[in-house]
mmCIF file of C-alpha atoms in Angstrom:
data_model
loop_
_atom_site.group_PDB
_atom_site.id
_atom_site.type_symbol
_atom_site.label_atom_id
_atom_site.label_comp_id
_atom_site.label_asym_id
_atom_site.label_seq_id
_atom_site.Cartn_x
_atom_site.Cartn_y
_atom_site.Cartn_z
ATOM 1 C CA MET A 1 -38.808 110.889 21.216
ATOM 2 C CA ASN A 2 -35.925 112.731 19.541
ATOM 3 C CA MET A 3 -33.843 112.295 22.687
ATOM 4 C CA ARG A 4 -34.399 108.584 22.676
ATOM 5 C CA THR A 5 -33.469 108.406 19.034
ATOM 6 C CA PHE A 6 -30.345 110.367 19.800
ATOM 7 C CA MET A 7 -29.522 108.067 22.675
ATOM 8 C CA ALA A 8 -30.037 105.062 20.473
ATOM 9 C CA LEU A 9 -27.727 106.499 17.858
ATOM 10 C CA LEU A 10 -25.251 107.339 20.583
ATOM 11 C CA MET A 11 -25.435 103.805 21.869
ATOM 12 C CA VAL A 12 -24.876 102.471 18.365
ATOM 13 C CA LEU A 13 -21.864 104.743 17.891
ATOM 14 C CA LEU A 14 -20.551 103.738 21.281
ATOM 15 C CA LEU A 15 -20.950 100.088 20.476
ATOM 16 C CA CYS A 16 -19.161 100.577 17.163
ATOM 17 C CA HIS A 17 -16.370 102.397 18.935
ATOM 18 C CA LEU A 18 -16.154 99.619 21.498
ATOM 19 C CA CYS A 19 -15.963 97.032 18.753
ATOM 20 C CA ARG A 20 -13.032 98.887 17.218
ATOM 21 C CA ALA A 21 -11.466 99.176 20.630
ATOM 22 C CA GLN A 22 -11.516 95.400 21.090
ATOM 23 C CA ILE A 23 -8.779 95.157 18.509
ATOM 24 C CA ASN A 24 -6.524 97.305 20.674
ATOM 25 C CA SER A 25 -5.510 96.635 24.253
ATOM 26 C CA SER A 26 -7.962 96.819 27.130
ATOM 27 C CA ASP A 27 -6.218 99.953 28.570
ATOM 28 C CA ASN A 28 -6.846 101.907 25.386
ATOM 29 C CA ASP A 29 -10.473 100.888 25.592
ATOM 30 C CA SER A 30 -10.841 102.523 29.049
ATOM 31 C CA SER A 31 -9.165 105.820 28.068
ATOM 32 C CA ASP A 32 -11.190 106.093 24.872
ATOM 33 C CA GLU A 33 -14.402 105.654 26.809
ATOM 34 C CA THR A 34 -13.421 108.454 29.247
ATOM 35 C CA ASP A 35 -12.559 110.830 26.394
ATOM 36 C CA LEU A 36 -15.817 110.006 24.718
ATOM 37 C CA ALA A 37 -17.725 110.882 27.884
ATOM 38 C CA ASP A 38 -15.832 114.160 28.190
ATOM 39 C CA THR A 39 -16.546 115.138 24.608
ATOM 40 C CA GLN A 40 -20.205 114.414 25.053
ATOM 41 C CA ARG A 41 -20.650 116.432 28.169
ATOM 42 C CA PRO A 42 -20.710 119.972 26.526
ATOM 43 C CA SER A 43 -23.435 118.794 24.162
ATOM 44 C CA ILE A 44 -25.836 118.052 26.949
ATOM 45 C CA GLU A 45 -25.469 121.156 29.077
ATOM 46 C CA GLY A 46 -28.569 123.243 29.479
ATOM 47 C CA SER A 47 -31.563 122.864 31.628
ATOM 48 C CA GLU A 48 -31.868 120.709 34.709
ATOM 49 C CA ASP A 49 -33.912 118.251 32.852
ATOM 50 C CA ASP A 50 -31.141 117.999 30.382
ATOM 51 C CA LEU A 51 -28.723 117.628 33.265
ATOM 52 C CA VAL A 52 -30.763 114.840 34.777
ATOM 53 C CA LEU A 53 -31.036 113.266 31.405
ATOM 54 C CA GLN A 54 -27.317 113.654 30.909
ATOM 55 C CA THR A 55 -26.708 112.092 34.326
ATOM 56 C CA ASP A 56 -28.897 109.158 33.414
ATOM 57 C CA ILE A 57 -27.080 108.785 30.169
ATOM 58 C CA TRP A 58 -23.808 108.874 31.966
ATOM 59 C CA VAL A 59 -24.978 106.227 34.386
ATOM 60 C CA GLU A 60 -26.140 104.116 31.516
ATOM 61 C CA LEU A 61 -22.862 104.707 29.732
ATOM 62 C CA LEU A 62 -20.998 103.594 32.837
ATOM 63 C CA ALA A 63 -23.183 100.556 33.013
ATOM 64 C CA LEU A 64 -22.558 99.962 29.329
ATOM 65 C CA ARG A 65 -18.849 100.418 29.951
ATOM 66 C CA ASP A 66 -18.941 97.881 32.725
ATOM 67 C CA LEU A 67 -20.918 95.595 30.452
ATOM 68 C CA VAL A 68 -18.430 96.186 27.638
ATOM 69 C CA VAL A 69 -15.527 95.491 29.993
ATOM 70 C CA GLU A 70 -17.246 92.346 31.176
ATOM 71 C CA GLN A 71 -17.977 91.305 27.593
ATOM 72 C CA SER A 72 -14.390 92.180 26.640
ATOM 73 C CA VAL A 73 -13.143 89.814 29.338
ATOM 74 C CA GLU A 74 -15.641 87.229 28.212
ATOM 75 C CA LEU A 75 -14.613 87.889 24.600
ATOM 76 C CA ARG A 76 -10.957 87.327 25.461
ATOM 77 C CA TYR A 77 -11.998 84.094 27.202
ATOM 78 C CA LEU A 78 -14.039 83.128 24.180
ATOM 79 C CA LYS A 79 -11.129 84.104 21.916
ATOM 80 C CA ASP A 80 -8.834 81.851 23.920
ATOM 81 C CA ARG A 81 -11.413 79.105 23.696
ATOM 82 C CA VAL A 82 -11.773 79.751 19.975
ATOM 83 C CA THR A 83 -7.970 79.516 19.654
ATOM 84 C CA VAL A 84 -8.026 76.247 21.573
ATOM 85 C CA LEU A 85 -10.975 75.089 19.515
ATOM 86 C CA ASP A 86 -9.162 76.134 16.316
ATOM 87 C CA SER A 87 -6.152 74.121 17.444
ATOM 88 C CA LEU A 88 -8.469 71.251 18.320
ATOM 89 C CA VAL A 89 -10.229 71.629 14.967
ATOM 90 C CA GLU A 90 -6.843 71.646 13.231
ATOM 91 C CA ASP A 91 -5.862 68.511 15.120
ATOM 92 C CA LEU A 92 -9.219 67.007 14.272
ATOM 93 C CA GLN A 93 -8.726 68.012 10.635
ATOM 94 C CA LYS A 94 -5.315 66.349 10.678
ATOM 95 C CA GLU A 95 -6.839 63.292 12.300
ATOM 96 C CA ASN A 96 -9.658 63.498 9.779
ATOM 97 C CA THR A 97 -7.058 63.669 6.971
ATOM 98 C CA VAL A 98 -5.307 60.647 8.476
ATOM 99 C CA MET A 99 -8.659 58.929 8.926
ATOM 100 C CA GLU A 100 -9.606 59.776 5.335
ATOM 101 C CA ALA A 101 -6.278 58.333 4.163
ATOM 102 C CA ARG A 102 -6.851 55.284 6.312
ATOM 103 C CA MET A 103 -10.436 55.138 5.067
ATOM 104 C CA THR A 104 -9.177 55.318 1.476
ATOM 105 C CA ALA A 105 -6.639 52.583 2.209
ATOM 106 C CA ALA A 106 -9.359 50.609 3.978
ATOM 107 C CA GLU A 107 -11.679 51.056 1.006
ATOM 108 C CA ILE A 108 -8.889 49.896 -1.322
ATOM 109 C CA LEU A 109 -8.249 46.968 1.032
ATOM 110 C CA VAL A 110 -11.981 46.240 1.184
ATOM 111 C CA GLU A 111 -12.104 46.358 -2.606
ATOM 112 C CA GLU A 112 -9.122 44.003 -2.822
ATOM 113 C CA LEU A 113 -10.691 41.770 -0.185
ATOM 114 C CA GLN A 114 -13.954 41.879 -2.111
ATOM 115 C CA MET A 115 -12.090 40.856 -5.258
ATOM 116 C CA LYS A 116 -10.334 38.103 -3.316
ATOM 117 C CA ASN A 117 -13.661 37.127 -1.793
ATOM 118 C CA ASP A 118 -15.210 36.955 -5.267
ATOM 119 C CA ALA A 119 -12.259 34.862 -6.482
ATOM 120 C CA GLN A 120 -12.549 32.652 -3.403
ATOM 121 C CA ALA A 121 -16.288 32.388 -4.006
ATOM 122 C CA ARG A 122 -15.576 31.226 -7.562
ATOM 123 C CA ASP A 123 -12.917 28.836 -6.270
ATOM 124 C CA LEU A 124 -15.369 27.642 -3.615
ATOM 125 C CA ALA A 125 -18.019 27.043 -6.268
ATOM 126 C CA ILE A 126 -15.480 25.084 -8.341
ATOM 127 C CA ALA A 127 -14.372 23.222 -5.199
ATOM 128 C CA GLN A 128 -17.995 22.397 -4.378
ATOM 129 C CA GLN A 129 -18.457 21.089 -7.918
ATOM 130 C CA ASN A 130 -15.273 19.058 -7.529
ATOM 131 C CA ILE A 131 -16.489 17.806 -4.143
ATOM 132 C CA SER A 132 -19.810 16.810 -5.705
ATOM 133 C CA SER A 133 -17.946 15.012 -8.487
ATOM 134 C CA ILE A 134 -15.634 13.381 -5.937
ATOM 135 C CA GLN A 135 -18.628 12.355 -3.825
ATOM 136 C CA GLU A 136 -20.255 10.792 -6.881
ATOM 137 C CA THR A 137 -16.985 9.043 -7.715
ATOM 138 C CA LEU A 138 -16.671 7.994 -4.066
ATOM 139 C CA THR A 139 -20.198 6.586 -4.142
ATOM 140 C CA VAL A 140 -19.341 4.623 -7.281
ATOM 141 C CA CYS A 141 -16.086 3.483 -5.640
ATOM 142 C CA GLU A 142 -17.949 2.445 -2.484
ATOM 143 C CA LEU A 143 -20.374 0.416 -4.587
ATOM 144 C CA HIS A 144 -17.427 -1.084 -6.460
ATOM 145 C CA VAL A 145 -15.631 -1.789 -3.160
ATOM 146 C CA GLU A 146 -18.786 -3.410 -1.796
ATOM 147 C CA GLU A 147 -19.034 -5.557 -4.912
ATOM 148 C CA VAL A 148 -15.323 -6.406 -4.676
ATOM 149 C CA GLU A 149 -15.753 -7.280 -0.981
ATOM 150 C CA LYS A 150 -18.629 -9.591 -1.894
ATOM 151 C CA GLN A 151 -16.464 -11.138 -4.600
ATOM 152 C CA GLN A 152 -13.610 -11.454 -2.103
ATOM 153 C CA GLU A 153 -15.940 -13.120 0.404
ATOM 154 C CA ALA A 154 -17.078 -15.531 -2.298
ATOM 155 C CA GLN A 155 -13.459 -16.089 -3.307
ATOM 156 C CA ALA A 156 -12.545 -16.563 0.365
ATOM 157 C CA ARG A 157 -15.241 -19.231 0.672
ATOM 158 C CA GLU A 158 -14.046 -20.821 -2.554
ATOM 159 C CA LEU A 159 -10.461 -20.558 -1.296
ATOM 160 C CA ALA A 160 -11.434 -22.173 2.012
ATOM 161 C CA ALA A 161 -13.176 -24.956 0.106
ATOM 162 C CA ALA A 162 -10.121 -25.209 -2.154
ATOM 163 C CA HIS A 163 -7.878 -25.405 0.940
ATOM 164 C CA LEU A 164 -10.046 -28.180 2.340
ATOM 165 C CA GLU A 165 -9.970 -29.950 -1.001
ATOM 166 C CA LEU A 166 -6.224 -29.346 -1.217
ATOM 167 C CA SER A 167 -5.791 -30.760 2.284
ATOM 168 C CA ALA A 168 -7.797 -33.812 1.251
ATOM 169 C CA ILE A 169 -5.742 -34.072 -1.948
ATOM 170 C CA ARG A 170 -2.534 -33.736 0.067
ATOM 171 C CA GLU A 171 -3.700 -36.441 2.446
ATOM 172 C CA THR A 172 -4.646 -38.613 -0.521
ATOM 173 C CA LEU A 173 -1.327 -37.766 -2.152
ATOM 174 C CA THR A 174 0.508 -38.682 1.036
ATOM 175 C CA VAL A 175 -1.362 -41.978 1.168
ATOM 176 C CA ASN A 176 -0.689 -42.540 -2.526
ATOM 177 C CA GLU A 177 2.976 -41.660 -2.059
ATOM 178 C CA LEU A 178 3.157 -44.167 0.758
ATOM 179 C CA ARG A 179 1.371 -46.705 -1.410
ATOM 180 C CA VAL A 180 3.662 -45.905 -4.355
ATOM 181 C CA GLU A 181 6.666 -46.225 -2.083
ATOM 182 C CA MET A 182 5.336 -49.514 -0.788
ATOM 183 C CA LEU A 183 4.522 -50.655 -4.319
ATOM 184 C CA GLU A 184 7.989 -49.639 -5.482
ATOM 185 C CA LYS A 185 9.450 -51.645 -2.652
ATOM 186 C CA GLN A 186 7.140 -54.493 -3.556
ATOM 187 C CA ARG A 187 8.075 -54.044 -7.195
ATOM 188 C CA GLU A 188 11.684 -54.478 -6.286
ATOM 189 C CA VAL A 189 10.667 -57.570 -4.388
ATOM 190 C CA VAL A 190 8.019 -58.884 -6.777
ATOM 191 C CA LYS A 191 10.365 -59.156 -9.738
ATOM 192 C CA VAL A 192 10.307 -62.894 -9.265
ATOM 193 C CA ALA A 193 10.992 -65.470 -12.009
ATOM 194 C CA PHE A 194 13.159 -68.537 -12.403
ATOM 195 C CA SER A 195 13.766 -71.387 -14.835
ATOM 196 C CA ALA A 196 16.202 -74.329 -14.550
ATOM 197 C CA SER A 197 16.935 -77.735 -16.081
ATOM 198 C CA LEU A 198 17.971 -80.877 -14.276
ATOM 199 C CA LEU A 199 21.602 -81.418 -15.370
ATOM 200 C CA ALA A 200 24.258 -78.740 -15.629
ATOM 201 C CA SER A 201 26.200 -80.936 -18.106
ATOM 202 C CA GLY A 202 26.181 -84.413 -19.640
ATOM 203 C CA GLU A 203 23.188 -86.733 -20.091
ATOM 204 C CA GLY A 204 21.585 -89.764 -18.457
ATOM 205 C CA ASN A 205 18.829 -91.008 -16.190
ATOM 206 C CA ILE A 206 18.437 -89.779 -12.651
ATOM 207 C CA GLU A 207 17.091 -92.728 -10.672
ATOM 208 C CA TYR A 208 15.412 -92.549 -7.266
ATOM 209 C CA GLY A 209 13.672 -95.260 -5.321
ATOM 210 C CA SER A 210 9.967 -95.839 -5.162
ATOM 211 C CA GLU A 211 9.538 -93.035 -2.605
ATOM 212 C CA PHE A 212 9.260 -89.393 -3.783
ATOM 213 C CA ALA A 213 12.324 -87.224 -3.239
ATOM 214 C CA THR A 214 13.082 -83.607 -4.180
ATOM 215 C CA LEU A 215 14.758 -83.075 -7.535
ATOM 216 C CA ILE A 216 17.553 -80.494 -7.644
ATOM 217 C CA PHE A 217 17.556 -78.567 -10.929
ATOM 218 C CA ARG A 218 21.147 -77.365 -11.138
ATOM 219 C CA ASN A 219 21.307 -75.725 -14.578
ATOM 220 C CA VAL A 220 19.756 -72.272 -13.923
ATOM 221 C CA PHE A 221 18.560 -70.264 -16.932
ATOM 222 C CA THR A 222 16.932 -67.411 -15.013
ATOM 223 C CA ASN A 223 16.707 -66.627 -11.299
ATOM 224 C CA THR A 224 15.400 -63.045 -10.920
ATOM 225 C CA GLY A 225 15.430 -62.167 -7.241
ATOM 226 C CA ASN A 226 17.425 -65.338 -6.417
ATOM 227 C CA HIS A 227 14.424 -66.963 -4.775
ATOM 228 C CA TYR A 228 15.160 -70.397 -6.312
ATOM 229 C CA ASN A 229 17.979 -72.307 -4.610
ATOM 230 C CA PRO A 230 19.904 -74.550 -7.109
ATOM 231 C CA ASN A 231 21.550 -76.343 -4.179
ATOM 232 C CA THR A 232 18.324 -77.537 -2.551
ATOM 233 C CA GLY A 233 15.817 -77.417 -5.432
ATOM 234 C CA TYR A 234 13.406 -75.243 -3.390
ATOM 235 C CA PHE A 235 11.667 -72.018 -4.475
ATOM 236 C CA THR A 236 10.709 -69.746 -1.523
ATOM 237 C CA ALA A 237 7.934 -67.136 -2.042
ATOM 238 C CA PRO A 238 9.243 -63.609 -1.167
ATOM 239 C CA VAL A 239 5.794 -61.915 -1.189
ATOM 240 C CA ARG A 240 2.194 -62.892 -0.873
ATOM 241 C CA GLY A 241 0.785 -63.328 -4.367
ATOM 242 C CA VAL A 242 -0.386 -65.479 -7.222
ATOM 243 C CA TYR A 243 2.341 -67.553 -8.913
ATOM 244 C CA TYR A 244 2.501 -69.757 -12.001
ATOM 245 C CA PHE A 245 4.644 -72.951 -11.993
ATOM 246 C CA ARG A 246 5.411 -75.471 -14.732
ATOM 247 C CA PHE A 247 7.579 -78.609 -14.820
ATOM 248 C CA THR A 248 8.449 -81.202 -17.523
ATOM 249 C CA GLY A 249 9.936 -84.719 -17.467
ATOM 250 C CA HIS A 250 11.565 -86.843 -20.191
ATOM 251 C CA MET A 251 11.751 -90.656 -20.419
ATOM 252 C CA ALA A 252 14.469 -92.357 -22.504
ATOM 253 C CA TYR A 253 15.828 -95.916 -22.601
ATOM 254 C CA SER A 254 14.582 -96.825 -19.154
ATOM 255 C CA GLU A 255 13.046 -99.973 -17.763
ATOM 256 C CA LYS A 256 11.507 -97.968 -14.885
ATOM 257 C CA TYR A 257 8.522 -95.705 -14.521
ATOM 258 C CA MET A 258 8.648 -91.897 -14.325
ATOM 259 C CA ARG A 259 6.483 -90.246 -11.681
ATOM 260 C CA MET A 260 6.847 -86.513 -10.839
ATOM 261 C CA ARG A 261 4.782 -84.134 -8.723
ATOM 262 C CA LEU A 262 4.827 -80.414 -7.777
ATOM 263 C CA VAL A 263 4.720 -79.875 -4.025
ATOM 264 C CA LYS A 264 3.674 -76.758 -2.070
ATOM 265 C CA ASN A 265 5.287 -77.009 1.320
ATOM 266 C CA SER A 266 4.497 -80.703 2.007
ATOM 267 C CA ASN A 267 1.346 -80.916 -0.106
ATOM 268 C CA ALA A 268 1.381 -82.458 -3.610
ATOM 269 C CA MET A 269 -0.482 -80.212 -6.038
ATOM 270 C CA VAL A 270 -0.170 -81.695 -9.589
ATOM 271 C CA PHE A 271 1.409 -84.862 -11.129
ATOM 272 C CA ILE A 272 2.910 -86.203 -14.371
ATOM 273 C CA GLY A 273 3.988 -89.764 -15.206
ATOM 274 C CA ASP A 274 4.950 -92.279 -17.907
ATOM 275 C CA CYS A 275 5.561 -95.991 -18.274
ATOM 276 C CA LYS A 276 8.871 -97.591 -19.114
ATOM 277 C CA THR A 277 9.915 -97.060 -22.738
ATOM 278 C CA PRO A 278 10.040 -100.086 -25.093
ATOM 279 C CA SER A 279 12.452 -100.321 -27.988
ATOM 280 C CA THR A 280 9.708 -99.325 -30.392
ATOM 281 C CA ASP A 281 9.053 -96.057 -28.437
ATOM 282 C CA PRO A 282 12.295 -95.226 -26.641
ATOM 283 C CA GLU A 283 11.445 -91.617 -25.636
ATOM 284 C CA ASP A 284 8.424 -89.887 -24.048
ATOM 285 C CA ASN A 285 7.703 -86.434 -22.540
ATOM 286 C CA ALA A 286 5.270 -85.306 -19.850
ATOM 287 C CA SER A 287 4.433 -81.793 -18.617
ATOM 288 C CA ASN A 288 2.066 -80.016 -16.242
ATOM 289 C CA GLY A 289 1.505 -76.512 -14.782
ATOM 290 C CA VAL A 290 -0.472 -74.811 -12.022
ATOM 291 C CA VAL A 291 -1.350 -71.345 -10.624
ATOM 292 C CA LEU A 292 -0.963 -71.131 -6.843
ATOM 293 C CA GLN A 293 -1.727 -68.564 -4.141
ATOM 294 C CA LEU A 294 1.369 -68.398 -1.943
ATOM 295 C CA GLU A 295 2.103 -66.669 1.326
ATOM 296 C CA VAL A 296 5.473 -65.229 2.225
ATOM 297 C CA GLY A 297 7.837 -68.107 3.022
ATOM 298 C CA ASP A 298 5.873 -70.857 1.254
ATOM 299 C CA VAL A 299 8.155 -73.435 -0.429
ATOM 300 C CA VAL A 300 7.543 -75.040 -3.839
ATOM 301 C CA SER A 301 9.578 -77.929 -5.311
ATOM 302 C CA VAL A 302 9.388 -80.866 -7.751
ATOM 303 C CA GLN A 303 9.678 -84.444 -6.453
ATOM 304 C CA LEU A 304 10.583 -87.624 -8.372
ATOM 305 C CA SER A 305 9.864 -91.311 -7.913
ATOM 306 C CA ASP A 306 11.793 -93.910 -9.983
ATOM 307 C CA SER A 307 13.615 -92.373 -12.995
ATOM 308 C CA VAL A 308 13.834 -89.289 -15.299
ATOM 309 C CA TRP A 309 16.153 -88.371 -18.217
ATOM 310 C CA ASP A 310 18.036 -85.146 -19.060
ATOM 311 C CA ASP A 311 20.760 -84.203 -21.527
ATOM 312 C CA GLN A 312 22.287 -81.257 -23.374
ATOM 313 C CA TYR A 313 18.827 -80.432 -24.775
ATOM 314 C CA HIS A 314 17.495 -79.714 -21.270
ATOM 315 C CA ARG A 315 14.360 -81.837 -21.595
ATOM 316 C CA THR A 316 13.521 -81.967 -17.856
ATOM 317 C CA THR A 317 12.808 -78.451 -16.453
ATOM 318 C CA PHE A 318 11.255 -76.557 -13.538
ATOM 319 C CA SER A 319 10.032 -72.916 -14.004
ATOM 320 C CA GLY A 320 7.920 -70.380 -12.152
ATOM 321 C CA PHE A 321 7.163 -66.644 -11.810
ATOM 322 C CA LEU A 322 4.965 -64.202 -9.894
ATOM 323 C CA LEU A 323 1.816 -63.143 -11.736
ATOM 324 C CA PHE A 324 0.873 -60.345 -9.273
ATOM 325 C CA PRO A 325 1.023 -59.577 -5.550
ATOM 326 C CA SER A 326 -2.192 -60.058 -3.606
#
């Protein structure tokens, strides 16, 4: 029991010595172990049992030495690995430092992005409110546009009706313009009036036979349109219309009768007449008038049978004018 305790202590001392030897070179470790074995040998001399025991211890020490050598090699390998691992750890620490810096920058960036995101969220909320307001305004505008379109459609219908009415008015205006133009032309033509007396100068009786002949009234007072001919005694109608004619005759100091008639073309229309004038009643007048419908080119004149008087007082006359075209 004491021997085993001694061996255990020896083993502990040997292990401690080996641990110190690891700091030195591997050659020093081998020489130290040999010296240690030599120093221990005198302490175990004695009996055979002690010799056997010493031999066993020596064998065990050799085995321990081999184990220590093997562990020393393994320790150097582990030391190299530890050195590599330390270098790797240092690199990893550097990378970790870089990663921490990047992480810090990323956190700052995330914080900034979060702030921007919050600001954008607020802007988005405001934009959504604006969009809602715009949509409401757009809805109102669409309703207004729809109402305006309906009004425009109604106005378009009214405008179309107005165009139709305007076209009708233009057509009517064109017709009226043509009628006005025609009436203006007719107005230029229908300014028809004349008045004339029998003698241009002097006085006396104009005596014809018992047959009617056309009187020529040579003293013209008015001849608007020049439709009365003082050389022939005929009035020629320039337009179709209603005309008024009047003629007068004077008897003075004559032993003959006075018979006068107004003739349209060759048809007698109205007459005047008087008997011969005695000394107690030397002068007499007769007059008549008529309204006639004439066509363009109709001829009106006054015819005389027997005798009629005229002088500077223009007592025997023939007049006429257009009342209106028809």
